Tab-separated table of C-alpha atoms and ligand atoms in Angstrom:
chain	number	residue	atom	x	y	z
A	1	MET	CA	0.000	0.000	0.000
A	2	ALA	CA	2.729	2.431	0.967
A	3	GLY	CA	4.519	1.720	-2.325
A	4	PHE	CA	1.353	2.454	-4.208
A	5	TRP	CA	0.745	5.752	-2.430
A	6	GLU	CA	4.337	6.791	-3.018
A	7	SER	CA	3.958	6.196	-6.761
A	8	CYS	CA	0.576	7.882	-6.754
A	9	LEU	CA	2.068	11.000	-5.166
A	10	GLN	CA	4.828	11.075	-7.748
A	11	ARG	CA	2.340	10.888	-10.617
A	12	PHE	CA	0.176	13.647	-9.206
A	13	GLU	CA	3.229	15.797	-8.618
A	14	GLN	CA	4.197	15.428	-12.259
A	15	GLU	CA	0.707	15.949	-13.623
A	16	LEU	CA	-0.720	18.740	-11.486
A	17	PRO	CA	0.381	22.357	-11.112
A	18	ALA	CA	2.430	22.671	-7.899
A	19	GLN	CA	-0.202	24.795	-6.179
A	20	GLN	CA	-2.931	22.206	-6.776
A	21	PHE	CA	-0.691	19.349	-5.727
A	22	ASN	CA	0.348	21.108	-2.525
A	23	THR	CA	-3.196	22.170	-1.660
A	24	TRP	CA	-5.102	18.977	-2.333
A	25	ILE	CA	-2.889	15.926	-2.659
A	26	ARG	CA	0.084	16.505	-0.385
A	27	PRO	CA	-2.073	16.846	2.787
A	28	LEU	CA	-3.581	13.378	2.244
A	29	ARG	CA	-2.183	10.534	4.328
A	30	LEU	CA	-2.434	6.844	3.789
A	31	GLU	CA	-3.774	5.037	6.831
A	32	GLY	CA	-1.316	2.554	8.387
A	33	GLU	CA	-1.100	-0.781	6.603
A	34	THR	CA	-2.398	-2.753	9.535
A	35	THR	CA	-5.771	-1.110	9.336
A	36	ALA	CA	-5.906	-1.030	5.584
A	37	LEU	CA	-9.098	-2.529	4.225
A	38	GLU	CA	-8.935	-5.843	2.545
A	39	ASN	CA	-8.455	-5.058	-1.142
A	40	GLY	CA	-8.635	-1.414	-0.325
A	41	LEU	CA	-6.994	1.558	1.223
A	42	ARG	CA	-8.007	4.491	3.336
A	43	LEU	CA	-6.849	7.984	2.623
A	44	ILE	CA	-7.079	10.514	5.393
A	45	ALA	CA	-7.935	14.103	4.560
A	46	PRO	CA	-7.256	16.801	7.178
A	47	ASN	CA	-10.711	18.335	6.794
A	48	GLY	CA	-14.049	18.038	5.058
A	49	PHE	CA	-13.252	20.680	2.510
A	50	ILE	CA	-10.200	18.847	1.201
A	51	LEU	CA	-12.078	15.554	1.363
A	52	LYS	CA	-14.904	16.893	-0.752
A	53	TRP	CA	-12.571	18.462	-3.271
A	54	VAL	CA	-10.437	15.333	-3.619
A	55	ARG	CA	-13.502	13.153	-3.839
A	56	ASP	CA	-15.040	15.227	-6.626
A	57	ARG	CA	-11.969	15.907	-8.670
A	58	TYR	CA	-9.202	13.401	-7.994
A	59	LEU	CA	-10.676	10.217	-6.563
A	60	SER	CA	-11.426	8.650	-9.936
A	61	ARG	CA	-7.817	9.274	-10.957
A	62	ILE	CA	-6.523	7.646	-7.772
A	63	GLU	CA	-8.797	4.682	-8.485
A	64	ASP	CA	-7.420	4.414	-12.033
A	65	TYR	CA	-3.841	4.481	-10.757
A	66	SER	CA	-4.662	1.864	-8.142
A	67	ARG	CA	-6.271	-0.466	-10.668
A	68	ALA	CA	-3.150	-0.252	-12.822
A	69	PHE	CA	-0.799	-0.635	-9.829
A	70	PHE	CA	-2.519	-3.636	-8.255
A	71	SER	CA	-3.752	-5.105	-11.557
A	72	GLY	CA	-7.255	-5.327	-10.178
A	73	PRO	CA	-10.063	-3.462	-8.467
A	74	VAL	CA	-9.250	-1.695	-5.209
A	75	THR	CA	-11.692	0.059	-2.903
A	76	ILE	CA	-10.638	3.471	-1.761
A	77	ALA	CA	-12.152	5.108	1.280
A	78	LEU	CA	-11.631	8.779	1.974
A	79	VAL	CA	-11.909	9.707	5.622
A	80	ILE	CA	-11.449	12.791	7.712
A	81	GLY	CA	-8.862	13.117	10.437
A	82	ALA	CA	-8.455	9.958	12.472
A	83	GLY	CA	-10.885	8.049	10.329
A	84	LYS	CA	-14.144	8.837	12.109
A	85	VAL	CA	-16.390	8.776	9.067
A	86	ALA	CA	-15.669	6.964	5.867
A	87	PRO	CA	-17.717	8.236	2.988
A	88	THR	CA	-16.401	6.964	-0.304
A	89	ARG	CA	-17.569	8.736	-3.419
A	90	VAL	CA	-20.105	6.013	-3.989
A	91	GLU	CA	-21.468	6.074	-0.473
A	92	ALA	CA	-21.553	9.836	-0.028
A	93	SER	CA	-25.036	11.189	0.301
A	94	VAL	CA	-26.147	14.023	-1.919
A	95	GLU	CA	-28.420	16.429	-0.177
A	96	PRO	CA	-29.508	19.901	-1.202
A	97	ALA	CA	-28.083	22.703	0.857
A	98	GLU	CA	-30.665	24.401	2.994
A	99	ASN	CA	-32.576	26.931	0.895
A	100	ALA	CA	-30.301	26.327	-2.054
A	101	PRO	CA	-31.924	27.548	-5.244
A	102	ALA	CA	-32.693	24.779	-7.657
A	103	LYS	CA	-31.000	26.172	-10.700
A	104	PRO	CA	-32.189	24.238	-13.704
A	105	THR	CA	-29.929	23.066	-16.486
A	106	ALA	CA	-30.973	21.372	-19.673
A	107	SER	CA	-30.330	18.065	-18.023
A	108	GLY	CA	-32.272	18.822	-14.882
A	109	PRO	CA	-31.446	20.627	-11.691
A	110	VAL	CA	-27.815	21.105	-10.850
A	111	GLU	CA	-26.779	18.570	-8.281
A	112	ARG	CA	-25.899	20.100	-4.977
A	113	LYS	CA	-23.480	18.049	-2.951
A	114	GLY	CA	-24.178	18.474	0.691
A	115	SER	CA	-22.203	17.905	3.838
A	116	ALA	CA	-21.624	14.256	3.105
A	117	GLN	CA	-18.767	13.669	5.455
A	118	GLU	CA	-19.980	15.227	8.678
A	119	LYS	CA	-22.263	13.772	11.271
A	120	PRO	CA	-25.531	15.629	11.755
A	121	GLY	CA	-24.982	18.519	14.120
A	122	ALA	CA	-21.276	18.640	13.460
A	123	ARG	CA	-19.856	22.088	12.884
A	124	LYS	CA	-20.094	22.871	9.223
A	125	ASN	CA	-17.045	24.313	7.611
A	126	ASN	CA	-16.961	27.319	5.351
A	127	TYR	CA	-17.219	25.276	2.214
A	128	GLU	CA	-20.444	23.635	3.256
A	129	LYS	CA	-21.986	26.950	4.201
A	130	SER	CA	-21.007	28.518	0.918
A	131	ARG	CA	-23.617	26.754	-1.249
A	132	LEU	CA	-21.021	26.482	-3.995
A	133	PHE	CA	-21.249	23.835	-6.697
A	134	PRO	CA	-17.901	22.043	-6.624
A	135	THR	CA	-18.207	21.115	-10.288
A	136	PHE	CA	-18.214	24.698	-11.590
A	137	THR	CA	-14.531	25.548	-11.785
A	138	PHE	CA	-12.190	27.564	-13.987
A	139	ASP	CA	-10.637	24.295	-15.184
A	140	ASN	CA	-13.771	23.133	-16.927
A	141	LEU	CA	-14.879	26.520	-18.231
A	142	VAL	CA	-14.071	26.797	-21.922
A	143	VAL	CA	-12.608	30.175	-22.828
A	144	GLY	CA	-13.220	32.009	-26.082
A	145	LYS	CA	-13.862	35.495	-27.409
A	146	ALA	CA	-17.333	35.392	-25.882
A	147	ASN	CA	-16.095	35.197	-22.301
A	148	ASP	CA	-12.362	35.869	-22.197
A	149	LEU	CA	-12.684	39.319	-20.612
A	150	ALA	CA	-15.208	38.093	-18.064
A	151	ARG	CA	-13.041	35.123	-17.225
A	152	ALA	CA	-9.895	37.247	-16.895
A	153	ALA	CA	-11.711	39.602	-14.525
A	154	ALA	CA	-13.072	36.638	-12.590
A	155	VAL	CA	-9.602	35.143	-12.182
A	156	GLN	CA	-8.283	38.497	-10.938
A	157	VAL	CA	-11.043	38.738	-8.362
A	158	ALA	CA	-10.576	35.125	-7.324
A	159	HIS	CA	-6.933	35.777	-6.532
A	160	ASN	CA	-7.468	39.200	-5.030
A	161	PRO	CA	-10.904	39.350	-3.410
A	162	GLY	CA	-11.907	42.766	-2.118
A	163	GLY	CA	-9.280	44.341	-4.375
A	164	ALA	CA	-9.622	46.542	-7.416
A	165	TYR	CA	-12.760	45.109	-9.012
A	166	ASN	CA	-15.486	45.584	-6.471
A	167	PRO	CA	-18.215	44.864	-7.255
A	168	LEU	CA	-17.594	42.636	-10.236
A	169	PHE	CA	-20.758	42.769	-12.322
A	170	ILE	CA	-21.155	40.022	-14.934
A	171	TYR	CA	-24.007	40.187	-17.399
A	172	GLY	CA	-25.171	38.215	-20.409
A	173	GLY	CA	-28.052	36.152	-21.777
A	174	ALA	CA	-29.512	33.007	-20.232
A	175	GLY	CA	-27.387	29.886	-20.059
A	176	LEU	CA	-24.115	31.529	-21.070
A	177	GLY	CA	-22.077	30.524	-18.035
A	178	LYS	CA	-22.508	33.387	-15.561
A	179	THR	CA	-23.370	31.072	-12.706
A	180	HIS	CA	-20.554	28.731	-13.648
A	181	LEU	CA	-18.134	31.645	-13.581
A	182	ILE	CA	-19.120	32.995	-10.170
A	183	HIS	CA	-18.954	29.535	-8.630
A	184	ALA	CA	-15.491	29.170	-10.123
A	185	ILE	CA	-14.535	32.416	-8.374
A	186	GLY	CA	-15.997	31.212	-5.085
A	187	ASN	CA	-14.361	27.798	-5.337
A	188	THR	CA	-10.971	29.360	-6.038
A	189	ILE	CA	-11.250	31.882	-3.219
A	190	LEU	CA	-12.136	29.150	-0.751
A	191	ALA	CA	-9.446	26.851	-2.044
A	192	GLU	CA	-6.854	29.557	-1.480
A	193	ASN	CA	-8.395	31.007	1.695
A	194	PRO	CA	-10.364	28.300	3.508
A	195	GLU	CA	-10.987	30.698	6.379
A	196	LYS	CA	-13.008	33.114	4.230
A	197	VAL	CA	-16.769	33.109	4.495
A	198	VAL	CA	-18.119	32.848	0.962
A	199	ARG	CA	-21.792	32.635	0.118
A	200	TYR	CA	-23.552	31.978	-3.176
A	201	VAL	CA	-27.094	33.300	-3.145
A	202	HIS	CA	-29.622	33.514	-5.913
A	203	ALA	CA	-31.491	36.841	-5.902
A	204	GLU	CA	-34.757	34.968	-5.363
A	205	ASP	CA	-33.343	33.385	-2.224
A	206	TYR	CA	-32.160	36.725	-0.961
A	207	TYR	CA	-35.719	37.909	-1.462
A	208	SER	CA	-37.039	34.870	0.480
A	209	ASP	CA	-34.579	35.604	3.275
A	210	VAL	CA	-35.867	39.175	3.455
A	211	VAL	CA	-39.472	37.983	3.558
A	212	ARG	CA	-38.642	35.456	6.285
A	213	ALA	CA	-36.785	38.059	8.329
A	214	TYR	CA	-39.796	40.331	7.968
A	215	GLN	CA	-42.303	37.661	9.004
A	216	GLN	CA	-40.215	36.375	11.875
A	217	LYS	CA	-39.023	39.818	12.896
A	218	SER	CA	-35.480	38.542	12.672
A	219	PHE	CA	-33.818	41.318	10.701
A	220	ASP	CA	-30.933	41.461	13.162
A	221	THR	CA	-29.973	37.845	12.503
A	222	PHE	CA	-30.472	38.351	8.784
A	223	LYS	CA	-28.223	41.417	8.737
A	224	ARG	CA	-25.599	39.845	10.940
A	225	MET	CA	-25.380	36.809	8.715
A	226	TYR	CA	-25.033	38.739	5.456
A	227	ARG	CA	-22.659	41.302	6.902
A	228	SER	CA	-20.360	38.603	8.198
A	229	LEU	CA	-19.556	37.473	4.677
A	230	ASP	CA	-16.159	37.984	3.096
A	231	VAL	CA	-17.453	37.219	-0.365
A	232	LEU	CA	-21.020	37.528	-1.607
A	233	LEU	CA	-21.952	35.951	-4.947
A	234	LEU	CA	-25.383	37.246	-5.943
A	235	ASP	CA	-26.860	35.519	-8.992
A	236	ASP	CA	-29.521	36.905	-11.358
A	237	VAL	CA	-30.049	40.272	-9.713
A	238	GLN	CA	-32.729	41.100	-12.310
A	239	PHE	CA	-35.081	39.184	-9.972
A	240	PHE	CA	-35.023	42.239	-7.735
A	241	ASN	CA	-37.337	43.890	-10.262
A	242	GLY	CA	-39.978	45.730	-8.229
A	243	LYS	CA	-38.992	44.075	-4.925
A	244	ASN	CA	-38.439	47.263	-3.045
A	245	ARG	CA	-37.745	45.903	0.424
A	246	SER	CA	-35.116	43.495	-0.934
A	247	GLN	CA	-33.513	46.313	-2.865
A	248	GLU	CA	-33.420	48.522	0.172
A	249	GLU	CA	-31.846	45.818	2.346
A	250	PHE	CA	-29.394	45.004	-0.398
A	251	PHE	CA	-28.467	48.674	-0.756
A	252	PHE	CA	-27.356	48.808	2.885
A	253	LEU	CA	-25.654	45.435	2.682
A	254	PHE	CA	-23.815	46.515	-0.446
A	255	ASN	CA	-22.514	49.674	1.225
A	256	ALA	CA	-21.451	47.806	4.356
A	257	LEU	CA	-19.579	45.084	2.487
A	258	ILE	CA	-17.839	47.415	0.049
A	259	GLU	CA	-16.788	49.702	2.867
A	260	ALA	CA	-15.313	46.741	4.722
A	261	ARG	CA	-13.473	45.744	1.498
A	262	LYS	CA	-15.436	42.539	1.213
A	263	GLN	CA	-15.910	41.221	-2.314
A	264	ILE	CA	-19.266	41.373	-4.095
A	265	ILE	CA	-19.889	39.627	-7.383
A	266	ILE	CA	-23.204	40.058	-9.149
A	267	THR	CA	-24.681	38.472	-12.243
A	268	CYS	CA	-27.550	39.748	-14.311
A	269	ASP	CA	-29.139	39.141	-17.682
A	270	THR	CA	-28.626	42.754	-18.767
A	271	TYR	CA	-26.384	45.755	-18.345
A	272	PRO	CA	-27.099	47.534	-14.996
A	273	LYS	CA	-28.840	50.518	-16.611
A	274	ASP	CA	-31.205	48.211	-18.493
A	275	ILE	CA	-32.453	46.295	-15.453
A	276	ASN	CA	-36.189	46.825	-15.087
A	277	GLY	CA	-37.594	48.138	-11.838
A	278	LEU	CA	-34.271	48.665	-10.071
A	279	ASP	CA	-33.553	51.581	-7.761
A	280	ASP	CA	-31.184	54.113	-9.381
A	281	ARG	CA	-28.957	54.060	-6.290
A	282	LEU	CA	-28.262	50.394	-6.945
A	283	VAL	CA	-27.817	50.883	-10.672
A	284	THR	CA	-25.063	53.432	-10.087
A	285	ARG	CA	-23.398	51.286	-7.454
A	286	PHE	CA	-23.324	48.249	-9.706
A	287	ASP	CA	-21.101	50.250	-12.018
A	288	TRP	CA	-18.590	51.208	-9.310
A	289	GLY	CA	-16.236	48.329	-9.905
A	290	LEU	CA	-15.926	46.450	-13.149
A	291	THR	CA	-18.753	45.460	-15.477
A	292	VAL	CA	-18.076	42.676	-17.954
A	293	GLN	CA	-20.248	40.919	-20.484
A	294	ILE	CA	-20.501	37.288	-21.535
A	295	GLU	CA	-21.671	36.935	-25.113
A	296	PRO	CA	-23.074	33.928	-26.919
A	297	PRO	CA	-20.151	31.692	-27.890
A	298	GLU	CA	-19.029	31.558	-31.492
A	299	LEU	CA	-19.034	28.286	-33.429
A	300	GLU	CA	-15.524	27.105	-32.510
A	301	MET	CA	-16.135	27.789	-28.848
A	302	ARG	CA	-19.410	25.897	-28.940
A	303	VAL	CA	-17.583	22.951	-30.464
A	304	ALA	CA	-14.927	23.148	-27.741
A	305	ILE	CA	-17.613	23.250	-25.033
A	306	LEU	CA	-19.337	20.186	-26.480
A	307	LYS	CA	-16.078	18.278	-26.629
A	308	LYS	CA	-15.200	19.221	-23.064
A	309	LYS	CA	-18.626	18.216	-21.772
A	310	ALA	CA	-18.425	14.913	-23.662
A	311	GLU	CA	-14.932	14.337	-22.305
A	312	ALA	CA	-16.280	14.788	-18.788
A	313	GLU	CA	-18.640	11.895	-19.579
A	314	GLY	CA	-15.660	9.851	-20.796
A	315	ILE	CA	-16.604	10.236	-24.463
A	316	GLN	CA	-14.484	11.396	-27.375
A	317	LEU	CA	-16.826	13.378	-29.602
A	318	ASP	CA	-16.099	13.425	-33.361
A	319	ASP	CA	-15.588	16.848	-34.931
A	320	GLU	CA	-18.339	16.124	-37.407
A	321	VAL	CA	-20.908	15.467	-34.685
A	322	ALA	CA	-19.714	18.354	-32.523
A	323	PHE	CA	-19.939	20.783	-35.464
A	324	PHE	CA	-23.379	19.512	-36.364
A	325	ILE	CA	-24.726	20.141	-32.855
A	326	ALA	CA	-22.890	23.448	-32.491
A	327	LYS	CA	-24.119	24.718	-35.825
A	328	HIS	CA	-27.726	24.172	-34.873
A	329	LEU	CA	-27.707	25.434	-31.290
A	330	ARG	CA	-26.190	28.842	-31.315
A	331	SER	CA	-27.228	31.047	-28.503
A	332	ASN	CA	-27.290	29.163	-25.237
A	333	VAL	CA	-24.771	26.794	-23.707
A	334	ARG	CA	-27.397	25.158	-21.558
A	335	GLU	CA	-29.318	24.142	-24.684
A	336	LEU	CA	-26.094	22.948	-26.232
A	337	GLU	CA	-25.451	20.754	-23.212
A	338	GLY	CA	-29.017	19.463	-23.340
A	339	ALA	CA	-28.596	18.501	-26.990
A	340	LEU	CA	-25.392	16.643	-26.202
A	341	LYS	CA	-27.067	14.749	-23.369
A	342	LYS	CA	-29.856	13.801	-25.754
A	343	VAL	CA	-27.393	12.417	-28.285
A	344	LEU	CA	-25.517	10.443	-25.606
A	345	ALA	CA	-28.740	9.024	-24.179
A	346	TYR	CA	-30.039	8.121	-27.643
A	347	SER	CA	-26.781	6.350	-28.440
A	348	SER	CA	-26.774	4.322	-25.259
A	349	PHE	CA	-30.486	3.537	-25.453
A	350	HIS	CA	-30.224	2.217	-29.014
A	351	GLY	CA	-26.789	0.686	-28.486
A	352	ARG	CA	-25.389	2.606	-31.460
A	353	ALA	CA	-22.136	4.504	-31.853
A	354	ILE	CA	-22.260	8.283	-31.770
A	355	ALA	CA	-22.146	9.399	-35.392
A	356	LEU	CA	-23.646	12.143	-37.510
A	357	ASP	CA	-26.744	10.211	-38.607
A	358	LEU	CA	-27.463	9.260	-34.997
A	359	ALA	CA	-27.081	12.883	-33.855
A	360	LYS	CA	-29.498	14.010	-36.578
A	361	GLU	CA	-32.080	11.453	-35.471
A	362	ALA	CA	-31.632	12.185	-31.788
A	363	LEU	CA	-32.034	15.920	-32.283
A	364	LYS	CA	-34.740	16.079	-34.881
A	365	ASP	CA	-37.268	17.460	-32.385
A	366	VAL	CA	-34.844	20.113	-31.235
A	367	ILE	CA	-33.608	21.391	-34.573
A	368	GLY	CA	-36.261	20.193	-37.013
A	369	SER	CA	-35.440	18.108	-40.050
A	370	VAL	CA	-32.477	19.639	-41.761
A	371	ARG	CA	-33.525	20.511	-45.246
A	372	ASN	CA	-31.756	22.549	-47.847
A	373	VAL	CA	-32.738	26.158	-47.664
A	374	GLY	CA	-31.318	28.608	-50.173
A	375	ILE	CA	-30.393	32.241	-49.585
A	376	ASP	CA	-33.108	33.353	-52.031
A	377	ASN	CA	-35.666	31.402	-50.049
A	378	ILE	CA	-34.563	33.145	-46.849
A	379	GLN	CA	-34.711	36.559	-48.491
A	380	LYS	CA	-38.228	35.958	-49.774
A	381	THR	CA	-39.457	34.629	-46.410
A	382	VAL	CA	-37.966	37.557	-44.501
A	383	ALA	CA	-39.300	40.134	-46.955
A	384	ASP	CA	-42.815	38.618	-46.710
A	385	TYR	CA	-42.626	38.506	-42.934
A	386	TYR	CA	-41.572	42.135	-42.533
A	387	LYS	CA	-43.759	43.283	-45.427
A	388	ILE	CA	-40.951	44.795	-47.450
A	389	LYS	CA	-39.732	44.083	-51.005
A	390	VAL	CA	-37.015	41.517	-51.641
A	391	ALA	CA	-35.257	44.231	-53.665
A	392	ASP	CA	-35.001	46.318	-50.455
A	393	LEU	CA	-32.717	43.678	-49.017
A	394	PHE	CA	-30.243	44.201	-51.873
A	395	SER	CA	-30.599	47.974	-51.844
A	396	LYS	CA	-28.433	50.523	-50.071
A	397	LYS	CA	-31.376	51.747	-47.957
A	398	ARG	CA	-30.381	52.118	-44.313
A	399	THR	CA	-33.632	52.991	-42.626
A	400	ARG	CA	-34.281	50.797	-39.615
A	401	ALA	CA	-37.376	49.281	-41.253
A	402	ILE	CA	-35.132	47.862	-43.971
A	403	ALA	CA	-31.757	47.518	-42.270
A	404	ARG	CA	-32.982	45.338	-39.396
A	405	PRO	CA	-34.772	42.766	-41.627
A	406	ARG	CA	-31.683	42.727	-43.841
A	407	GLN	CA	-29.478	41.956	-40.846
A	408	ALA	CA	-31.949	39.324	-39.660
A	409	ALA	CA	-31.909	37.743	-43.114
A	410	MET	CA	-28.100	37.624	-43.095
A	411	TRP	CA	-28.167	36.081	-39.627
A	412	LEU	CA	-30.658	33.455	-40.808
A	413	CYS	CA	-28.390	32.647	-43.762
A	414	ARG	CA	-25.607	31.827	-41.299
A	415	GLU	CA	-28.028	29.915	-39.155
A	416	VAL	CA	-29.579	27.585	-41.695
A	417	THR	CA	-27.204	27.451	-44.662
A	418	SER	CA	-23.547	26.600	-44.909
A	419	HIS	CA	-22.699	29.637	-47.043
A	420	SER	CA	-19.629	31.622	-46.075
A	421	PHE	CA	-19.695	35.306	-45.043
A	422	PRO	CA	-18.443	36.487	-48.487
A	423	GLU	CA	-21.054	34.365	-50.298
A	424	ILE	CA	-23.814	35.817	-48.155
A	425	GLY	CA	-22.483	39.342	-48.713
A	426	ASP	CA	-22.528	38.756	-52.480
A	427	ALA	CA	-26.119	37.572	-52.353
A	428	PHE	CA	-27.156	40.800	-50.607
A	429	GLY	CA	-26.317	43.231	-53.390
A	430	GLY	CA	-22.559	42.567	-53.396
A	431	ARG	CA	-21.868	43.618	-49.818
A	432	ASP	CA	-18.550	43.063	-48.130
A	433	HIS	CA	-18.175	40.043	-45.818
A	434	THR	CA	-17.452	42.370	-42.866
A	435	THR	CA	-20.974	43.760	-43.227
A	436	VAL	CA	-22.354	40.248	-42.809
A	437	ILE	CA	-20.168	39.588	-39.773
A	438	HIS	CA	-21.377	42.852	-38.257
A	439	ALA	CA	-25.013	41.935	-38.980
A	440	VAL	CA	-24.636	38.508	-37.351
A	441	LYS	CA	-23.032	40.008	-34.261
A	442	THR	CA	-25.654	42.730	-34.002
A	443	ILE	CA	-28.505	40.246	-34.191
A	444	ASP	CA	-26.764	37.892	-31.754
A	445	SER	CA	-26.581	40.603	-29.135
A	446	LEU	CA	-29.948	42.237	-29.866
A	447	ARG	CA	-31.927	39.028	-29.672
A	448	ILE	CA	-30.825	38.603	-26.067
A	449	LYS	CA	-32.348	41.932	-25.121
A	450	GLU	CA	-35.260	42.330	-27.520
A	451	ASN	CA	-38.016	39.809	-27.005
A	452	GLU	CA	-39.826	40.883	-30.128
A	453	LEU	CA	-36.826	40.316	-32.352
A	454	ASN	CA	-36.153	36.986	-30.665
A	455	HIS	CA	-39.738	35.975	-31.317
A	456	ASP	CA	-39.485	37.026	-35.006
A	457	LEU	CA	-36.354	34.920	-35.425
A	458	HIS	CA	-37.981	31.889	-33.835
A	459	VAL	CA	-40.957	32.163	-36.161
A	460	LEU	CA	-38.742	32.632	-39.214
A	461	LEU	CA	-36.598	29.654	-38.246
A	462	GLN	CA	-39.690	27.490	-37.871
A	463	VAL	CA	-40.936	28.529	-41.298
A	464	LEU	CA	-37.575	27.981	-42.966
A	465	LYS	CA	-36.809	24.649	-41.368
A	466	GLY	CA	-40.290	23.379	-42.288
B	1	LIG	N1	-17.683	28.547	-21.382
B	1	LIG	C1	-18.254	27.457	-20.861
B	1	LIG	N2	-17.541	26.314	-20.711
B	1	LIG	C2	-18.108	25.212	-20.195
B	1	LIG	N3	-19.381	25.140	-19.787
B	1	LIG	C3	-20.141	26.237	-19.911
B	1	LIG	C4	-19.622	27.449	-20.452
B	1	LIG	N4	-20.590	28.369	-20.456
B	1	LIG	C5	-21.674	27.772	-19.937
B	1	LIG	N5	-21.412	26.501	-19.602
B	1	LIG	C6	-22.336	25.518	-19.028
B	1	LIG	O1	-23.652	25.861	-19.441
B	1	LIG	C7	-24.587	25.603	-18.407
B	1	LIG	C8	-25.375	26.868	-18.135
B	1	LIG	O2	-24.492	27.823	-17.547
B	1	LIG	P1	-24.915	28.785	-16.340
B	1	LIG	O3	-25.963	28.149	-15.486
B	1	LIG	O4	-23.670	29.241	-15.684
B	1	LIG	O5	-25.578	29.970	-17.184
B	1	LIG	P2	-26.145	31.377	-16.684
B	1	LIG	O6	-25.538	32.400	-17.570
B	1	LIG	O7	-25.975	31.534	-15.235
B	1	LIG	O8	-27.683	31.225	-17.031
B	1	LIG	P3	-28.974	31.935	-16.339
B	1	LIG	O9	-28.944	33.364	-16.758
B	1	LIG	O10	-30.124	31.187	-16.950
B	1	LIG	O11	-28.872	31.789	-14.880
B	1	LIG	C9	-23.777	25.137	-17.211
B	1	LIG	O12	-23.848	23.732	-17.123
B	1	LIG	C10	-22.357	25.566	-17.515
B	1	LIG	O13	-21.409	24.666	-16.985
């Protein structure tokens, strides 16, 4: 056993960055050989936080090494301290944190791993109180043009909480990774400063806390709890719309935390000034630190995300399949993930390999049957829909009534045909490819904010895809 652990340590030391190795792996100890389990070993973690982290991120690797080392299956138990409790990854219970918001993903609610390794009533450590999802980390966040600024800011804040960027305000459309990013910040802060009190709270839960404090006349406890935080991660602040008491409480909390140089990170679906029903005092404050946007990922990034998600499931996804999925699901990573899950489930249910024809079958409800649609067809459909002439789309007219449908038509050409930017430009009265790129970007960002435009595009897509 000792020989195995020695070799395991060496492998981790070679494979992991020094900081990760020193933080997570070096503190583990192998329990003395005499008490080693039959066909198994016990690893002792100094605390629940390290145990949880190792269990979620490294245990499967230790199991792989052990299988290779012993040429057979070995049971590994992770325990805290002197081996009081022995929850292996398989045995660990998964319980929702108290009041934790059930944040849906395409595949169902995000799993919240609870305090698996402590006896009821035991003192919870900072990690367990944080409500962080251990699986949302910087390591598994794919970076691209759409989020590189937001990620860079997030990394800065994670390494220097309460520093220059306070608050950090992250905004962008639904399912683009805002929640993932703020959990990554929280996880990193706690990993580097286990003594810090970090709390993830969805704006709806903050609202519930305010209501409860009001009903139970327990505002003192409520205030004390929130003001004791070192790092507050507030998700989806647009939910404060019209909730005046919550806004007022949050205004005072915000001032108190910022004054005490405690870090605040906020996410929202729009830019602060565009949030409906939000007190101006808050709007101005949200802009005090740094405001960064996450945009819908471009094609290559969507492909990279799909491959990474598949890899996490132990599957190597072909480029052809990844491009097919990414080409048809453009604006929301959550939907992209859902589509991938559908393909994987379809493949395992039918016992067939994951290939392009299988992906097309599995996703036909999501993306419609893929039929050939020409640029001229798109132009005619768009012109009919907006009640303008097809010739207007080729013309130089720049009035909004013409320019917006023209941009939408260009966007649809990218969406449902495989024509390149220059080809699309040519088909629109010989325009330059940069005009098409600009149109696609404009529509991508407008459709997040403008429900009417988003609705138009949905209808047009339905019509075109048949
Ligand atoms: N760049 C990325 N790399 C890897 N996974 C991503 C990326 N962006 C988003 N995801 C994944 O997409 C899913 C949705 O992301 P998340 O919940 O963070 O979105 P959100 O912006 O908070 O959405 P909402 O506004 O609806 O709350 C998550 O499973 C997340 O891991």
